[in-house]
């Protein structure tokens, strides 16, 4: 059954949700669906990273610019455009379109609405993000289907929804062959020079925001350098915390051994050359970064949040695929970093296990088939 589906996203970079969406769209095309990415941004905004990457990959994408905020008239223009172009279903990725489309009743919208919750962030009360999150929880009631990327996320959504038959759990999937090809790509002189000066090299990847825990990582890294004075840390990503992290690095005298290069497309190429991927997250669903790391063959150290422990094969507190940290305790970061760095060869078996695990259980094909089932149910 060929389904014309319009994916709606207003992204701030090229992170897990964006990579998952690009992978899903590519696989949906292979499976005979007709997807389109509608990438929203503010008036006059230049090409966004997800738009550039979709174009590079030859995937269908429509840049769309509209005024920010609760712009219901702007949302209605998208609905009209979707109907005119024969789309049968709307698939939202994120608070913005959950709210903008969910506030239009389906009796008026006349297009079924599906959402994927890529991760839930506990925003500070009375902030703009908190307001969006609060309205988002109301909008979820208007969805034909709510897709979670992990079982653990059922605890984060309203009980009235989590227990209903509209909720489906579909783990993120990965095109492992594409990731391994990217891992072989050459790096720019900026990175090769840094890698040549520092050893071991730690890597963090994600939006520069509080829930990623990079502030705690920088603090632990500064202490690690007492025993590993040549150690280096690269944190890939952009976000609201950039100036705060730069200031922290300067205060800890880390400017020469900490690289904050912003966005970078070939993260697997860095993973393949780094000694350790650090994911000190305070909240996650099923991060694409984790799956990329497993496919790239880098040692992994990650907080036990969301699906991370299960994906890495955690049993009785020990994970087969890497080092697992307890949730909500930044104080163990230094101890764990020291343990991994003291015997890096000991993690070769974990890297091999992770490569096999992601290939067998987290494929893009399985993910796309799961979404096809959700779509067919929503269209009945």
XYZ file of C-alpha atoms in Angstrom, residues 31-378:
348
model
C 9.424 0.124 0.597
C 7.133 1.906 -1.880
C 5.769 4.771 0.214
C 5.766 8.404 -0.935
C 7.144 10.510 1.933
C 8.071 14.187 1.984
C 9.927 16.151 4.657
C 8.493 19.595 5.383
C 11.230 21.480 7.234
C 9.962 24.577 9.003
C 11.929 27.633 10.017
C 11.504 31.314 10.747
C 10.918 33.959 8.065
C 14.055 34.586 6.023
C 15.949 31.702 7.592
C 18.628 30.224 5.346
C 18.979 26.549 4.478
C 18.797 24.374 7.587
C 21.137 21.414 8.204
C 18.383 18.821 7.714
C 17.454 20.433 4.379
C 21.040 20.391 3.156
C 21.513 16.777 4.214
C 18.221 15.648 2.638
C 19.254 17.315 -0.627
C 22.687 15.685 -0.463
C 21.043 12.289 0.034
C 18.528 12.869 -2.771
C 15.539 12.767 -0.404
C 12.367 14.838 -0.959
C 12.322 17.965 1.220
C 10.293 21.164 1.186
C 11.663 24.143 3.154
C 8.803 26.088 4.739
C 9.113 29.414 6.534
C 6.466 30.713 8.949
C 6.176 33.077 11.876
C 7.153 31.509 15.228
C 4.828 30.874 18.185
C 1.278 29.502 18.197
C 0.805 30.296 14.529
C -2.414 28.419 13.803
C -3.010 30.284 10.544
C 0.468 29.221 9.376
C -0.354 25.633 10.321
C -3.594 25.850 8.338
C -1.648 26.942 5.253
C 0.460 23.779 5.594
C -2.690 21.659 5.929
C -4.173 23.233 2.800
C -0.918 22.695 0.911
C -0.768 19.049 2.076
C -4.323 18.374 0.884
C -3.684 20.086 -2.457
C -0.642 17.874 -3.017
C -2.470 14.659 -2.190
C -0.889 13.775 1.132
C -2.933 11.283 3.111
C -1.312 11.556 6.523
C 0.678 14.020 8.642
C 3.597 12.753 10.747
C 4.875 15.218 13.336
C 8.349 15.128 14.856
C 8.524 17.476 17.854
C 6.493 19.790 20.083
C 5.920 22.488 17.495
C 3.885 20.495 15.006
C 2.259 18.341 17.678
C 0.769 21.574 19.009
C 0.118 23.450 15.754
C -1.560 20.487 14.055
C -3.088 18.934 17.171
C -4.973 22.133 18.026
C -6.859 21.786 14.743
C -9.591 19.123 15.286
C -9.396 16.237 12.831
C -12.961 17.039 11.730
C -11.549 20.277 10.293
C -8.028 19.114 9.480
C -9.388 15.951 7.759
C -5.890 14.459 7.647
C -4.946 11.903 10.326
C -2.056 12.995 12.538
C 0.677 10.707 13.861
C 3.544 11.783 16.088
C 6.894 10.352 17.128
C 8.140 11.393 20.551
C 11.912 11.283 20.214
C 12.546 12.244 23.832
C 10.812 14.128 26.611
C 12.618 16.984 28.364
C 11.509 18.245 31.761
C 11.592 21.983 31.080
C 11.791 24.491 33.961
C 8.331 25.682 35.003
C 6.872 28.759 33.305
C 9.493 28.847 30.556
C 8.577 28.848 26.860
C 9.617 25.196 26.577
C 7.487 24.298 29.601
C 4.475 25.971 27.997
C 4.985 24.041 24.745
C 5.408 20.806 26.696
C 2.187 21.416 28.631
C 0.160 22.145 25.493
C 1.852 19.218 23.755
C 0.443 16.816 26.341
C -3.039 18.089 25.518
C -2.371 17.827 21.780
C -1.390 14.159 22.106
C -5.068 13.373 22.649
C -5.753 14.494 19.071
C -3.287 12.030 17.568
C -4.321 8.902 15.713
C -1.101 7.310 16.919
C 1.688 8.221 19.327
C 4.972 6.466 18.581
C 7.576 6.178 21.332
C 11.163 5.211 20.572
C 11.464 3.304 23.854
C 9.321 1.452 26.381
C 10.748 3.658 29.142
C 9.046 6.702 27.615
C 5.629 5.341 28.608
C 6.412 6.636 32.094
C 6.851 10.180 30.745
C 3.552 10.683 28.930
C 0.068 11.077 30.452
C -1.285 7.785 31.811
C -4.528 8.229 29.892
C -2.495 8.042 26.679
C 0.254 5.578 27.649
C -2.310 2.894 28.410
C -4.320 3.355 25.212
C -4.108 1.363 22.007
C -2.973 4.449 20.086
C 0.547 4.126 21.576
C 3.174 2.104 19.706
C 6.841 1.555 20.532
C 9.147 1.518 17.488
C 12.889 1.596 18.248
C 15.003 3.887 16.119
C 16.758 2.140 13.264
C 20.031 2.673 11.465
C 21.474 2.063 8.018
C 24.606 0.418 9.410
C 26.280 0.066 6.018
C 25.982 3.827 5.401
C 27.377 4.573 8.864
C 30.388 2.305 8.312
C 31.099 3.999 4.985
C 30.968 7.388 6.712
C 33.360 6.098 9.363
C 36.012 5.756 6.642
C 35.680 9.361 5.430
C 38.747 11.610 5.781
C 38.731 14.357 8.397
C 39.668 17.994 7.992
C 43.000 19.336 9.198
C 41.229 20.901 12.162
C 40.361 17.449 13.492
C 43.473 15.557 12.376
C 45.671 18.170 14.014
C 43.753 17.875 17.274
C 43.841 14.054 17.175
C 47.581 14.164 16.538
C 48.210 16.321 19.615
C 45.970 14.513 22.074
C 45.647 10.977 23.392
C 43.314 9.591 24.572
C 40.568 11.531 22.782
C 37.062 11.586 24.256
C 34.027 12.443 22.123
C 30.620 13.873 23.015
C 27.839 14.335 20.442
C 24.528 16.111 20.891
C 22.637 19.341 21.306
C 24.405 21.713 23.689
C 21.600 21.744 26.249
C 21.346 20.794 29.941
C 19.842 17.340 29.455
C 22.943 16.126 27.577
C 25.146 16.554 30.661
C 28.174 18.016 28.881
C 28.852 20.401 31.761
C 29.454 17.415 34.045
C 31.613 15.763 31.389
C 33.847 18.828 31.078
C 34.285 18.944 34.839
C 35.256 15.257 34.996
C 37.562 15.662 31.989
C 39.481 18.460 33.698
C 40.220 16.096 36.582
C 41.078 13.188 34.252
C 43.885 15.289 32.754
C 45.820 15.110 36.025
C 46.660 11.494 35.156
C 46.308 11.886 31.373
C 47.842 15.306 30.574
C 47.669 14.717 26.779
C 43.948 13.847 26.828
C 41.602 15.750 24.529
C 37.840 16.225 24.406
C 35.705 16.989 21.330
C 32.041 17.917 21.761
C 30.060 18.040 18.509
C 26.873 20.092 18.425
C 25.260 23.487 18.804
C 22.793 24.878 21.291
C 21.902 27.383 23.967
C 24.647 26.197 26.333
C 27.548 26.936 23.974
C 28.661 30.148 25.704
C 28.274 28.537 29.121
C 30.394 25.517 28.123
C 33.037 27.778 26.540
C 33.187 29.819 29.727
C 33.483 26.641 31.820
C 36.355 25.401 29.631
C 38.156 28.724 29.983
C 37.756 28.750 33.774
C 39.164 25.203 33.962
C 42.042 26.097 31.607
C 40.891 23.573 28.982
C 40.779 25.808 25.901
C 43.772 24.075 24.279
C 42.462 20.525 24.797
C 38.703 20.988 24.310
C 37.252 21.370 20.805
C 33.718 22.715 20.288
C 33.466 22.819 16.481
C 29.664 23.068 16.217
C 27.797 20.966 13.646
C 29.641 18.196 11.833
C 28.125 15.824 9.271
C 30.616 12.948 9.439
C 30.307 12.066 13.117
C 30.998 8.334 12.443
C 34.408 9.319 11.005
C 35.232 10.951 14.338
C 33.820 8.019 16.293
C 36.081 5.635 14.412
C 39.142 7.663 15.454
C 38.166 8.579 19.026
C 39.046 6.434 22.037
C 35.733 6.824 23.862
C 32.236 8.123 23.167
C 30.798 9.762 26.303
C 27.012 10.084 26.704
C 26.400 11.551 30.183
C 22.757 12.299 29.335
C 20.216 13.098 32.019
C 17.329 12.034 29.795
C 17.088 10.158 26.467
C 14.771 7.992 24.403
C 16.785 5.797 22.070
C 19.573 8.069 20.778
C 20.736 7.642 17.193
C 24.196 8.685 18.406
C 24.341 5.497 20.465
C 23.442 3.322 17.476
C 26.000 5.112 15.291
C 28.672 4.534 17.930
C 27.821 0.836 18.130
C 28.129 0.522 14.351
C 31.342 2.593 14.229
C 33.260 0.458 16.718
C 34.116 3.021 19.400
C 34.123 2.254 23.125
C 30.934 3.608 24.720
C 30.312 5.109 28.150
C 26.691 6.164 28.712
C 24.201 7.003 31.435
C 21.507 4.428 32.130
C 18.562 6.518 30.899
C 15.835 5.703 28.394
C 16.680 2.597 26.361
C 20.458 2.931 26.644
C 20.972 0.181 29.214
C 18.736 -2.276 27.395
C 20.303 -1.581 24.000
C 23.788 -2.109 25.443
C 22.746 -5.437 26.961
C 22.670 -4.448 30.607
C 22.057 -7.269 33.080
C 22.644 -7.032 36.824
C 24.233 -3.611 36.463
C 26.775 -4.658 33.821
C 26.418 -3.985 30.081
C 27.824 -6.215 27.349
C 28.252 -3.293 24.947
C 29.983 -0.642 27.044
C 30.289 1.150 30.380
C 26.951 2.034 32.007
C 26.720 4.910 34.517
C 23.978 5.270 37.142
C 21.339 7.873 36.391
C 21.568 11.306 38.008
C 25.051 11.011 39.527
C 27.701 13.137 37.796
C 30.190 12.300 40.547
C 30.872 8.843 39.043
C 31.975 10.289 35.706
C 35.625 10.694 36.675
C 35.840 7.237 38.242
C 34.309 5.666 35.128
C 36.513 7.619 32.717
C 39.583 6.541 34.670
C 38.469 2.907 34.638
C 37.976 2.862 30.862
C 41.190 4.716 30.100
C 43.284 2.470 32.353
C 42.710 -0.578 30.131
C 41.294 0.399 26.703
C 41.934 -3.047 25.151
C 39.577 -4.609 27.697
C 36.667 -3.047 25.782
C 37.365 -4.715 22.430
C 34.874 -7.485 23.191
C 32.198 -4.892 24.052
C 32.790 -3.110 20.733
C 32.399 -6.372 18.806
C 29.201 -7.207 20.695
C 27.766 -3.751 19.929
C 28.468 -4.044 16.201
C 26.594 -7.356 16.045
C 23.738 -6.052 18.199
C 22.969 -2.958 16.136
C 23.138 -4.914 12.882
C 20.733 -7.584 14.117
C 18.196 -5.609 16.141
C 18.158 -1.944 15.089
C 17.900 -1.908 11.313
C 16.270 0.857 9.301
C 14.174 -1.768 7.493
C 12.509 -2.973 10.692
C 11.843 0.615 11.795
C 10.164 1.539 8.506
C 7.987 -1.589 8.557
C 6.826 -0.647 12.044
C 5.778 2.807 10.876
C 3.945 1.370 7.863
C 1.771 -0.650 10.230
C 1.044 2.457 12.295
C 0.089 4.428 9.176
C -2.271 1.745 7.913
C -4.004 1.627 11.274
C -4.304 5.433 11.379
